[in-house]
Short mmCIF file of C-alpha atoms in Angstrom, two decimals:
data_model
loop_
_atom_site.label_atom_id
_atom_site.label_comp_id
_atom_site.label_asym_id
_atom_site.label_seq_id
_atom_site.Cartn_x
_atom_site.Cartn_y
_atom_site.Cartn_z
CA MET A 1 172.79 140.41 48.10
CA SER A 2 174.18 142.22 51.32
CA ILE A 3 176.95 143.58 51.60
CA SER A 4 178.79 144.58 55.16
CA LEU A 5 182.00 147.52 54.33
CA LYS A 6 183.36 146.58 58.02
CA ARG A 7 183.70 142.97 57.14
CA ALA A 8 185.07 144.07 53.12
CA ARG A 9 187.46 146.61 54.70
CA ALA A 10 188.52 143.89 57.51
CA ILE A 11 189.65 141.39 54.45
CA PHE A 12 191.17 144.28 52.70
CA VAL A 13 193.25 145.36 55.37
CA LYS A 14 194.14 141.54 55.84
CA ASP A 15 194.98 141.77 52.46
CA TYR A 16 197.13 144.51 52.47
CA LYS A 17 199.78 143.13 55.23
CA GLU A 18 199.99 139.80 53.51
CA PHE A 19 200.65 141.32 50.69
CA SER A 20 203.23 143.84 51.87
CA ARG A 21 204.95 140.68 53.30
CA ASN A 22 204.87 138.86 50.58
CA TYR A 23 208.02 140.25 48.05
CA ALA A 24 207.13 137.18 45.04
CA VAL A 25 203.85 139.00 44.42
CA SER A 26 204.61 142.28 45.76
CA ILE A 27 207.52 143.56 43.01
CA MET A 28 204.72 142.94 40.44
CA LEU A 29 204.05 147.02 41.34
CA LEU A 30 207.29 147.47 39.85
CA PHE A 31 206.67 145.69 36.44
CA PRO A 32 204.21 148.71 34.69
CA ILE A 33 206.49 151.85 36.14
CA CYS A 34 209.67 150.38 34.86
CA LEU A 35 208.20 149.46 31.04
CA ALA A 36 206.60 153.08 31.47
CA LEU A 37 209.97 153.94 31.31
CA ILE A 38 211.28 152.34 29.07
CA LEU A 39 208.75 153.35 26.22
CA ARG A 40 208.42 156.86 27.58
CA SER A 41 211.00 157.63 24.37
CA ALA A 42 208.82 156.07 21.91
CA PRO A 43 208.30 159.03 19.36
CA PRO A 44 204.79 161.26 19.44
CA SER A 45 203.74 159.12 16.97
CA LEU A 46 203.85 156.20 18.52
CA LEU A 47 202.32 157.00 22.13
CA HIS A 48 199.39 156.22 21.75
CA GLY A 49 200.90 152.63 20.48
CA ALA A 50 202.89 152.65 23.48
CA ILE A 51 200.51 153.24 25.80
CA GLY A 52 198.61 150.65 25.00
CA ILE A 53 201.46 148.24 25.31
CA VAL A 54 201.93 149.51 28.73
CA LEU A 55 198.70 149.34 29.86
CA ASN A 56 197.22 145.90 28.23
CA THR A 57 199.99 144.08 29.51
CA SER A 58 199.88 145.86 33.28
CA PHE A 59 196.02 144.55 33.39
CA VAL A 60 197.21 141.25 32.71
CA ILE A 61 200.36 141.00 35.18
CA LEU A 62 198.62 143.28 38.11
CA PRO A 63 195.11 142.89 38.53
CA CYS A 64 195.02 139.61 36.92
CA PHE A 65 197.87 137.72 38.15
CA VAL A 66 197.95 138.56 41.21
CA GLN A 67 194.49 138.65 41.94
CA ALA A 68 195.14 134.96 40.91
CA CYS A 69 197.85 134.69 42.69
CA LEU A 70 196.36 136.26 46.14
CA ILE A 71 193.16 134.28 45.92
CA ALA A 72 194.97 130.69 44.75
CA GLU A 73 196.91 130.77 48.40
CA GLU A 74 194.30 131.54 50.22
CA LYS A 75 192.94 128.21 48.06
CA GLU A 76 196.04 126.02 48.68
CA ARG A 77 196.50 127.15 52.58
CA ASN A 78 192.80 126.59 53.19
CA THR A 79 192.37 130.43 54.20
CA LEU A 80 189.29 130.61 51.57
CA ARG A 81 188.01 127.76 53.09
CA SER A 82 187.90 128.77 56.72
CA LEU A 83 186.97 132.57 55.32
CA MET A 84 183.79 131.20 53.81
CA MET A 85 182.49 129.68 57.25
CA THR A 86 182.60 133.22 58.64
CA PRO A 87 179.77 135.62 58.15
CA ALA A 88 181.65 137.29 55.41
CA THR A 89 178.58 137.07 52.78
CA THR A 90 180.43 136.56 48.72
CA MET A 91 180.48 140.00 48.35
CA ASP A 92 182.43 141.05 51.21
CA VAL A 93 185.20 138.53 49.83
CA LEU A 94 185.02 139.60 46.45
CA ILE A 95 184.81 143.68 47.16
CA GLY A 96 187.35 143.05 50.34
CA LYS A 97 189.92 141.50 47.91
CA SER A 98 189.66 143.19 44.71
CA THR A 99 189.68 146.62 46.12
CA LEU A 100 193.64 145.75 47.14
CA VAL A 101 194.46 144.95 43.73
CA PHE A 102 191.98 147.86 42.06
CA VAL A 103 193.57 150.94 44.15
CA MET A 104 197.40 149.10 43.97
CA SER A 105 196.62 149.18 39.84
CA ALA A 106 195.06 152.52 40.28
CA ILE A 107 197.85 154.22 41.72
CA VAL A 108 200.82 152.72 39.88
CA LEU A 109 198.96 152.82 36.25
CA THR A 110 198.60 156.66 37.06
CA ILE A 111 202.24 156.94 37.41
CA SER A 112 203.24 155.19 34.71
CA THR A 113 200.41 157.55 32.01
CA TYR A 114 202.81 160.35 33.54
CA ILE A 115 205.81 158.86 32.86
CA LEU A 116 204.45 157.95 29.32
CA GLY A 117 203.13 161.59 28.91
CA TYR A 118 200.29 160.36 27.48
CA GLU A 119 197.46 163.27 27.19
CA PRO A 120 194.28 161.53 25.90
CA ALA A 121 191.09 163.26 23.81
CA SER A 122 188.84 162.68 26.73
CA ILE A 123 190.36 162.66 30.03
CA TRP A 124 186.33 160.83 31.62
CA ALA A 125 186.87 158.38 29.21
CA PHE A 126 190.42 157.40 29.71
CA VAL A 127 189.77 157.08 33.37
CA ALA A 128 186.26 154.88 32.45
CA ALA A 129 188.18 152.57 30.41
CA ILE A 130 190.89 152.33 32.67
CA ILE A 131 188.30 151.90 35.99
CA LEU A 132 186.30 149.17 33.69
CA SER A 133 189.39 146.74 32.31
CA ILE A 134 190.82 146.81 35.92
CA ILE A 135 187.53 145.46 37.31
CA LEU A 136 187.34 143.41 33.63
CA TYR A 137 191.16 141.79 34.66
CA THR A 138 190.50 141.75 38.67
CA ALA A 139 187.45 139.88 37.85
CA ALA A 140 189.46 137.31 35.19
CA GLY A 141 192.12 137.17 37.65
CA THR A 142 189.42 135.11 40.37
CA ILE A 143 188.39 133.27 37.45
CA CYS A 144 191.53 131.80 37.06
CA GLY A 145 192.41 131.31 41.19
CA LEU A 146 189.13 130.06 41.92
CA PHE A 147 190.00 127.37 39.01
CA SER A 148 193.49 126.67 40.57
CA GLN A 149 194.12 124.20 43.55
CA THR A 150 198.01 126.82 43.56
CA VAL A 151 199.87 129.97 43.08
CA LEU A 152 201.62 127.92 40.25
CA GLU A 153 198.56 126.53 38.95
CA ALA A 154 197.02 129.97 39.28
CA SER A 155 200.61 131.85 37.81
CA LEU A 156 200.12 129.08 34.61
CA SER A 157 196.02 129.68 34.36
CA ILE A 158 196.86 133.24 33.33
CA ILE A 159 198.39 132.24 30.23
CA PRO A 160 195.05 132.28 28.07
CA VAL A 161 194.56 135.54 29.49
CA ALA A 162 197.39 137.02 28.55
CA VAL A 163 197.59 135.45 24.86
CA ILE A 164 194.59 136.45 23.71
CA PHE A 165 193.78 139.80 25.84
CA THR A 166 197.19 141.12 25.54
CA GLY A 167 197.63 139.76 22.16
CA ALA A 168 194.78 140.93 20.67
CA PRO A 169 195.25 144.33 19.08
CA GLY A 170 198.31 142.96 17.41
CA GLY A 171 196.61 140.13 16.07
CA ALA A 172 193.28 142.66 14.64
CA PHE A 173 195.88 144.05 12.53
CA LEU A 174 195.91 140.62 10.60
CA VAL A 175 192.38 141.15 9.69
CA ASP A 176 192.70 141.82 6.00
CA ASP A 177 194.45 138.36 5.27
CA TYR A 178 193.00 136.47 7.52
CA PRO A 179 188.70 137.56 7.66
CA ILE A 180 187.89 135.93 11.25
CA LEU A 181 189.99 137.82 13.41
CA LYS A 182 187.70 140.28 13.02
CA VAL A 183 186.13 139.08 16.57
CA LEU A 184 189.55 140.45 17.93
CA GLU A 185 188.72 143.87 17.44
CA TYR A 186 185.89 143.43 20.55
CA VAL A 187 188.17 142.05 22.61
CA PRO A 188 188.35 144.74 24.74
CA SER A 189 192.56 145.58 25.23
CA SER A 190 191.60 145.80 21.13
CA GLN A 191 188.64 148.51 21.94
CA LEU A 192 190.95 149.94 24.76
CA VAL A 193 193.85 150.62 21.94
CA TYR A 194 190.96 152.11 19.71
CA LEU A 195 190.13 154.69 22.71
CA LEU A 196 193.48 155.53 22.94
CA GLY A 197 194.46 156.59 19.68
CA ILE A 198 191.09 159.06 19.39
CA PRO A 199 192.78 162.24 18.24
CA ASN A 200 192.59 165.14 20.91
CA ILE A 201 190.31 166.87 18.27
CA GLY A 202 187.59 166.18 15.85
CA PHE A 203 186.25 163.04 17.83
CA THR A 204 182.34 162.79 18.14
CA THR A 205 180.55 161.38 21.90
CA GLY A 206 180.17 158.02 20.13
CA ASP A 207 183.56 157.42 19.07
CA LEU A 208 184.14 157.38 22.46
CA LEU A 209 180.91 155.40 23.71
CA LYS A 210 181.15 152.66 21.75
CA PRO A 211 184.69 151.41 22.95
CA LEU A 212 183.43 152.23 26.60
CA LEU A 213 180.21 150.00 26.04
CA ILE A 214 182.11 146.57 24.10
CA ILE A 215 184.37 146.97 27.93
CA LEU A 216 181.76 147.58 29.98
CA ALA A 217 179.56 144.74 28.69
CA TRP A 218 182.90 142.36 28.97
CA THR A 219 183.05 144.08 32.51
CA VAL A 220 179.84 142.65 33.55
CA VAL A 221 179.63 139.40 32.04
CA LEU A 222 183.56 138.17 33.85
CA THR A 223 181.68 140.03 36.94
CA ILE A 224 179.19 137.92 37.25
CA VAL A 225 180.56 134.64 35.91
CA SER A 226 183.86 135.63 39.02
CA VAL A 227 180.28 135.39 41.29
CA VAL A 228 178.59 132.90 40.01
CA LEU A 229 181.93 130.36 40.51
CA TYR A 230 182.76 131.77 43.93
CA GLN A 231 179.36 130.83 44.89
CA ARG A 232 179.40 127.08 43.92
CA ARG A 233 182.98 127.23 45.65
CA LEU A 234 181.07 128.03 48.77
CA LYS A 235 179.70 123.73 48.39
CA ASP A 236 182.83 121.24 48.30
CA GLU A 237 181.38 118.74 46.63
CA MET B 139 164.87 121.55 72.26
CA ASP B 140 167.69 120.28 69.61
CA VAL B 141 170.23 121.94 67.27
CA ILE B 142 171.13 118.97 65.33
CA GLN B 143 168.59 116.94 63.99
CA VAL B 144 170.00 114.00 61.31
CA GLU B 145 167.25 112.01 59.21
CA ARG B 146 168.49 109.04 57.19
CA ILE B 147 171.36 110.81 55.50
CA ARG B 148 173.23 109.38 52.77
CA LYS B 149 175.84 110.97 50.98
CA ARG B 150 177.30 109.18 48.16
CA PHE B 151 180.52 110.09 45.83
CA GLY B 152 180.71 108.32 42.33
CA ASN B 153 179.45 105.01 43.57
CA LYS B 154 181.02 104.96 46.93
CA ASP B 155 178.98 105.64 50.12
CA ALA B 156 180.29 108.01 52.29
CA LEU B 157 176.96 108.11 54.45
CA THR B 158 174.33 105.13 54.73
CA ASP B 159 171.20 106.17 56.49
CA VAL B 160 172.77 108.08 59.51
CA SER B 161 170.43 109.15 61.73
CA PHE B 162 170.86 111.41 65.44
CA SER B 163 169.69 114.26 67.06
CA ILE B 164 172.03 116.40 69.81
CA PRO B 165 169.82 118.27 72.45
CA LYS B 166 171.24 122.22 73.31
CA GLY B 167 174.13 121.95 75.50
CA GLU B 168 175.97 118.12 74.59
CA ILE B 169 178.93 117.66 73.94
CA PHE B 170 178.73 114.80 70.93
CA GLY B 171 181.67 112.57 69.83
CA PHE B 172 181.06 110.79 66.52
CA LEU B 173 183.85 108.08 66.27
CA GLY B 174 185.37 106.13 63.95
CA PRO B 175 188.06 105.61 62.15
CA SER B 176 189.43 108.14 59.29
CA GLY B 177 187.61 107.75 56.13
CA SER B 178 184.82 106.67 57.81
CA GLY B 179 181.87 109.51 57.30
CA LYS B 180 182.99 112.17 59.75
CA THR B 181 184.73 114.42 58.07
CA THR B 182 181.33 114.56 54.80
CA LEU B 183 179.05 115.00 57.93
CA ILE B 184 180.12 117.96 59.34
CA LYS B 185 180.08 119.56 55.84
CA ILE B 186 176.27 118.45 55.17
CA LEU B 187 175.78 120.08 58.28
CA THR B 188 177.64 122.96 57.78
CA ALA B 189 176.07 123.58 54.36
CA GLN B 190 179.45 122.74 53.12
CA LEU B 191 178.01 119.67 50.72
CA ASN B 192 174.42 118.94 49.51
CA PRO B 193 173.70 115.08 51.14
CA THR B 194 172.30 112.62 48.18
CA SER B 195 169.45 112.17 50.11
CA GLY B 196 168.03 112.56 53.81
CA GLN B 197 167.40 115.19 56.01
CA ALA B 198 169.72 117.43 58.12
CA SER B 199 168.99 120.38 60.16
CA VAL B 200 170.76 122.46 62.33
CA PHE B 201 168.89 124.91 64.74
CA ASN B 202 165.35 123.90 63.72
CA GLN B 203 166.54 124.88 60.00
CA PRO B 204 167.28 123.00 56.71
CA ALA B 205 171.40 122.66 56.73
CA GLU B 206 171.61 124.41 53.92
CA MET B 207 170.17 127.75 56.03
CA MET B 208 173.49 127.42 57.29
CA GLN B 209 175.55 129.17 54.24
CA GLN B 210 173.02 132.64 55.44
CA SER B 211 175.72 135.10 57.22
CA ALA B 212 172.82 135.17 60.82
CA GLN B 213 173.60 131.68 61.06
CA LYS B 214 177.36 131.67 60.27
CA MET B 215 177.01 134.39 63.25
CA ARG B 216 175.78 130.85 65.54
CA PHE B 217 178.01 128.21 64.53
CA GLY B 218 182.44 127.67 65.02
CA ILE B 219 184.41 124.97 63.13
CA LEU B 220 187.79 123.54 62.63
CA THR B 221 188.41 121.42 60.95
CA ASP B 222 191.27 119.74 58.77
CA ASN B 223 190.56 122.34 55.75
CA SER B 224 190.69 124.80 58.29
CA GLY B 225 194.01 127.70 57.71
CA LEU B 226 195.78 130.05 58.43
CA TYR B 227 197.35 133.26 57.35
CA GLU B 228 200.80 132.34 57.30
CA ARG B 229 202.03 136.04 57.00
CA LEU B 230 200.84 137.00 59.57
CA SER B 231 200.65 137.19 63.50
CA ILE B 232 198.67 135.04 66.12
CA GLU B 233 197.24 138.52 67.03
CA GLU B 234 197.12 140.06 63.34
CA ASN B 235 194.31 136.36 62.26
CA LEU B 236 192.38 136.63 65.00
CA GLU B 237 191.94 140.45 64.56
CA LEU B 238 190.53 139.47 61.24
CA TYR B 239 187.91 137.13 62.65
CA ARG B 240 187.02 139.35 65.06
CA LYS B 241 186.17 142.06 62.36
CA LEU B 242 184.18 139.63 60.13
CA TYR B 243 182.13 138.73 63.64
CA ASN B 244 181.87 142.28 64.84
CA LEU B 245 182.90 141.81 68.50
CA PRO B 246 184.97 144.51 70.94
CA ARG B 247 188.76 144.18 70.92
CA SER B 248 188.50 141.83 74.54
CA SER B 249 187.59 139.43 72.63
CA ILE B 250 191.33 138.69 71.48
CA ASP B 251 192.69 138.56 75.00
CA GLU B 252 189.92 135.93 76.18
CA VAL B 253 190.76 134.04 73.29
CA LEU B 254 194.26 133.70 73.18
CA GLN B 255 193.60 133.48 77.27
CA PHE B 256 191.61 130.45 77.01
CA VAL B 257 194.00 128.32 74.14
CA ASN B 258 197.00 129.54 76.09
CA LEU B 259 198.77 131.84 73.70
CA SER B 260 198.65 134.73 75.17
CA GLY B 261 201.90 135.16 75.30
CA GLU B 262 202.76 134.14 71.50
CA ARG B 263 200.54 136.91 69.96
CA LYS B 264 202.44 139.12 68.68
CA LYS B 265 204.44 135.49 66.74
CA LYS B 266 204.29 135.11 63.00
CA VAL B 267 202.02 132.02 62.04
CA ASN B 268 204.46 130.72 59.83
CA LEU B 269 206.72 130.36 62.91
CA LEU B 270 204.56 128.11 65.11
CA SER B 271 204.46 124.90 66.09
CA LYS B 272 201.57 122.04 64.46
CA GLY B 273 200.07 122.02 67.97
CA MET B 274 200.49 125.62 68.72
CA ARG B 275 198.88 126.31 64.98
CA GLN B 276 195.86 124.19 65.91
CA ARG B 277 195.01 126.00 68.93
CA VAL B 278 195.27 129.90 66.40
CA MET B 279 192.94 127.73 64.04
CA LEU B 280 190.66 126.82 67.55
CA ALA B 281 191.07 129.84 68.83
CA CYS B 282 189.65 131.22 65.30
CA ALA B 283 186.23 129.21 65.18
CA ILE B 284 185.81 130.19 69.02
CA ILE B 285 186.75 133.83 69.08
CA HIS B 286 183.05 134.44 68.85
CA GLU B 287 181.43 132.04 71.92
CA PRO B 288 179.50 130.38 68.91
CA GLU B 289 176.19 128.43 70.06
CA LEU B 290 177.01 125.18 68.44
CA LEU B 291 180.99 124.12 67.72
CA PHE B 292 182.17 122.13 65.47
CA LEU B 293 185.55 120.19 65.99
CA ASP B 294 187.15 117.75 63.68
CA GLU B 295 189.98 115.77 65.27
CA PRO B 296 190.82 119.25 67.51
CA THR B 297 193.74 117.32 69.45
CA SER B 298 195.68 115.34 66.83
CA ALA B 299 198.53 117.70 66.63
CA LEU B 300 198.42 118.34 70.54
CA ASP B 301 200.69 117.01 73.24
CA PRO B 302 199.21 115.74 76.03
CA VAL B 303 199.25 119.19 78.69
CA ASN B 304 197.77 121.11 75.63
CA SER B 305 195.02 118.51 75.32
CA SER B 306 193.80 118.68 78.57
CA HIS B 307 193.83 122.46 78.54
CA ILE B 308 192.09 121.78 75.13
CA TYR B 309 189.54 120.04 77.21
CA LYS B 310 189.20 122.12 79.91
CA GLY B 311 188.35 124.97 78.24
CA LEU B 312 185.37 123.19 75.83
CA ARG B 313 184.26 121.81 79.24
CA TYR B 314 183.63 126.02 80.68
CA LEU B 315 182.49 126.24 76.64
CA ASN B 316 179.66 124.16 76.76
CA GLU B 317 179.18 124.75 80.53
CA LYS B 318 178.70 127.98 79.35
CA GLY B 319 175.89 126.64 76.43
CA THR B 320 177.87 125.76 73.42
CA THR B 321 176.76 122.97 72.13
CA ILE B 322 179.55 120.50 70.63
CA PHE B 323 180.26 118.46 67.38
CA LEU B 324 183.20 116.77 67.99
CA THR B 325 184.74 113.71 65.46
CA THR B 326 188.07 111.70 66.48
CA HIS B 327 189.37 108.07 66.36
CA ASP B 328 190.13 108.88 70.02
CA MET B 329 188.81 106.79 72.02
CA ALA B 330 189.97 108.20 75.94
CA GLU B 331 189.38 112.17 74.44
CA ALA B 332 185.64 110.74 73.49
CA GLU B 333 185.23 109.21 76.76
CA LEU B 334 186.72 111.76 78.91
CA ILE B 335 184.57 114.80 77.71
CA CYS B 336 181.81 113.52 75.93
CA ASN B 337 178.22 113.28 76.88
CA ARG B 338 177.57 110.87 73.74
CA VAL B 339 179.07 109.36 71.46
CA ALA B 340 178.17 107.31 68.45
CA ILE B 341 180.31 105.42 66.65
CA LEU B 342 180.69 105.00 62.51
CA TYR B 343 181.71 102.42 60.40
CA GLN B 344 182.00 102.29 56.91
CA GLY B 345 179.59 105.75 56.81
CA GLN B 346 176.66 103.91 58.97
CA ILE B 347 176.27 104.69 63.33
CA GLN B 348 177.02 101.32 64.53
CA THR B 349 175.95 102.07 68.68
CA ILE B 350 175.20 105.47 69.94
CA GLY B 351 174.52 106.32 73.45
CA SER B 352 176.94 107.43 76.40
CA PRO B 353 180.49 106.27 77.02
CA LYS B 354 179.23 104.98 80.37
CA GLU B 355 175.95 102.97 78.89
CA LEU B 356 177.96 101.53 75.89
CA LYS B 357 180.70 100.29 78.32
CA ARG B 358 177.45 98.65 80.41
CA GLN B 359 176.07 97.31 77.70
CA HIS B 360 179.03 96.42 75.92
CA ARG B 361 180.79 94.94 79.92
CA GLU B 362 181.62 91.38 80.36
CA ASN B 363 179.54 89.20 83.06
CA VAL B 364 182.53 89.00 85.12
CA VAL B 365 184.08 90.19 87.98
CA CYS B 366 188.19 89.78 88.43
CA VAL B 367 189.64 90.18 91.74
CA ASP B 368 193.10 90.03 92.54
CA LEU B 369 194.49 88.50 95.90
CA ILE B 370 197.09 89.70 98.36
CA ASN B 371 198.97 86.49 97.72
CA GLY B 372 199.47 87.13 93.72
CA GLU B 373 196.47 84.63 92.96
CA ALA B 374 194.03 86.53 90.35
CA TYR B 375 190.11 85.54 89.29
CA GLU B 376 187.76 85.96 86.58
CA LEU B 377 184.98 85.01 87.93
CA PRO B 378 180.49 85.30 86.80
CA ILE B 379 178.66 87.82 88.60
CA ASP B 380 176.75 85.40 90.39
CA GLU B 381 175.47 83.95 93.99
CA GLY B 382 178.14 81.90 94.43
CA THR B 383 180.49 85.08 93.57
CA ALA B 384 179.09 87.01 95.77
CA ASP B 385 179.95 84.29 98.98
CA GLN B 386 183.36 83.82 97.86
CA ILE B 387 183.95 87.22 97.52
CA ALA B 388 182.98 88.67 101.04
CA ASP B 389 184.59 85.27 102.17
CA TRP B 390 187.81 86.93 100.76
CA MET B 391 187.01 90.34 102.54
CA LYS B 392 186.21 89.03 105.80
CA ARG B 393 189.78 87.31 105.66
CA GLY B 394 191.45 90.54 104.18
CA LEU B 395 192.46 88.44 101.88
CA ILE B 396 191.38 91.10 98.37
CA ASP B 397 193.48 93.06 96.91
CA ARG B 398 192.18 94.79 94.02
CA LEU B 399 188.52 93.78 93.23
CA GLU B 400 187.02 95.32 89.56
CA THR B 401 184.41 94.53 87.12
CA LYS B 402 185.67 93.81 83.47
CA GLU B 403 184.20 97.03 81.64
CA PRO B 404 185.48 97.52 78.19
CA SER B 405 187.27 100.20 76.84
CA LEU B 406 185.02 102.32 73.90
CA GLY B 407 187.79 101.30 71.82
CA ASP B 408 187.10 97.97 72.82
CA ILE B 409 183.71 98.42 72.05
CA PHE B 410 184.61 99.95 68.39
CA ILE B 411 186.70 96.54 67.89
CA LYS B 412 183.92 94.43 68.80
CA MET B 413 181.18 95.85 66.87
CA THR B 414 183.11 96.10 63.57
CA GLY B 415 185.50 93.30 64.06
CA SER B 416 188.60 97.09 63.08
CA GLU B 417 191.35 98.81 64.61
CA LEU B 418 191.15 101.86 65.11
CA LEU B 419 193.58 104.04 63.08
#
């Protein structure tokens, strides 16, 4: 599958211009920062819980919701079909469209983490988890957007993602009462919370690798699903 | 060389045939008109030719390759398309929309100036698309479709939202593109438009081609074998074309009595109604 960085960059620049003039969606950038400001007064013992809430909620609102809206708006206005008729390949379009959301999310989440004053056990594992999670939620947003016909539908379609992914770490606490909820421990948001809670001393590489590999597996699967779904949308059947 | 070849194409949606046994070919450099009322299958055929739909049966080839290959980037560089499903970025200006297409087709900056001149929008380039009239939007979409000067251009009702002045500007531009070598596949329900710019037309009705040929040929085939004569004294005659009529007309001419003399040729619209028993809507 060929990729033209020139074309991907052209789509990124176009998306940036559109996004910066779309105040209804661009205001979402403030949400993680506001949430971080509210939760920064949390006591140190609850800090990893606070950062978990900020990150997992922000992933749904930024990469997932914004990406779903950007894709759905293109479908609603028929611009996605026009884009599909140009020489831009599936990867050019998906990379171009995802880069904007990726860059914005990375900047906003860095600011939010700084506001909260969180210090991870391993900065590399933390950065890897954040990068993988942004890609993962962007792919989930792409899937929601491709299934929607309008921006309104896209807003509604992310509700299951929000409920399952944001609610999973909380649901995992009920495992003792409801053993079936053990499955929620394997949701990427639960793995992220687990990773964030690893103490700064006395951890092993294995402690860091397990959650990272689970998040990576989710990222790979959702990315493949989003690419396959986009390619199916190339047909107007 | 044929740019498009379609053989016995059939497309079925559910239990309804959108296209039935459609066959034709379009040589390089032709302006081919696909005429028919709304819902007759015109857009479906464009979608098949541009790999947006698979036919239920039959074969379609474009540039001597199966139509499915039109999904490849290299093939997409060779054609342009303007359909009802084309869209523009509302929050961007005309120039910013074209800038995207210029970069996607890897064209020089001058291509924007050229295409804006072509669609008569040079003075409006900074205007946001959400402030444009329907006709201006149509012209911007046309500009996006032709910015790369494609070898083959698919146009689905290109002047449906335009006033006569802008339509005429577009016709002039399409002829210019055609003279430079672009083959044009045009769908329309406007028979006058087809007559004006198409080298050949096919009339499509309920998914089937009813007739195909140049507008001149079709009119000749379907003309009534009569001649209409208006005399200067106000009398009007419709006479069969035969020797007696020739003598009569010669006599009137000698005596300077003829005001108007013409054969009764049908318009493409008349031919459509004659062949299908249906009005064009």
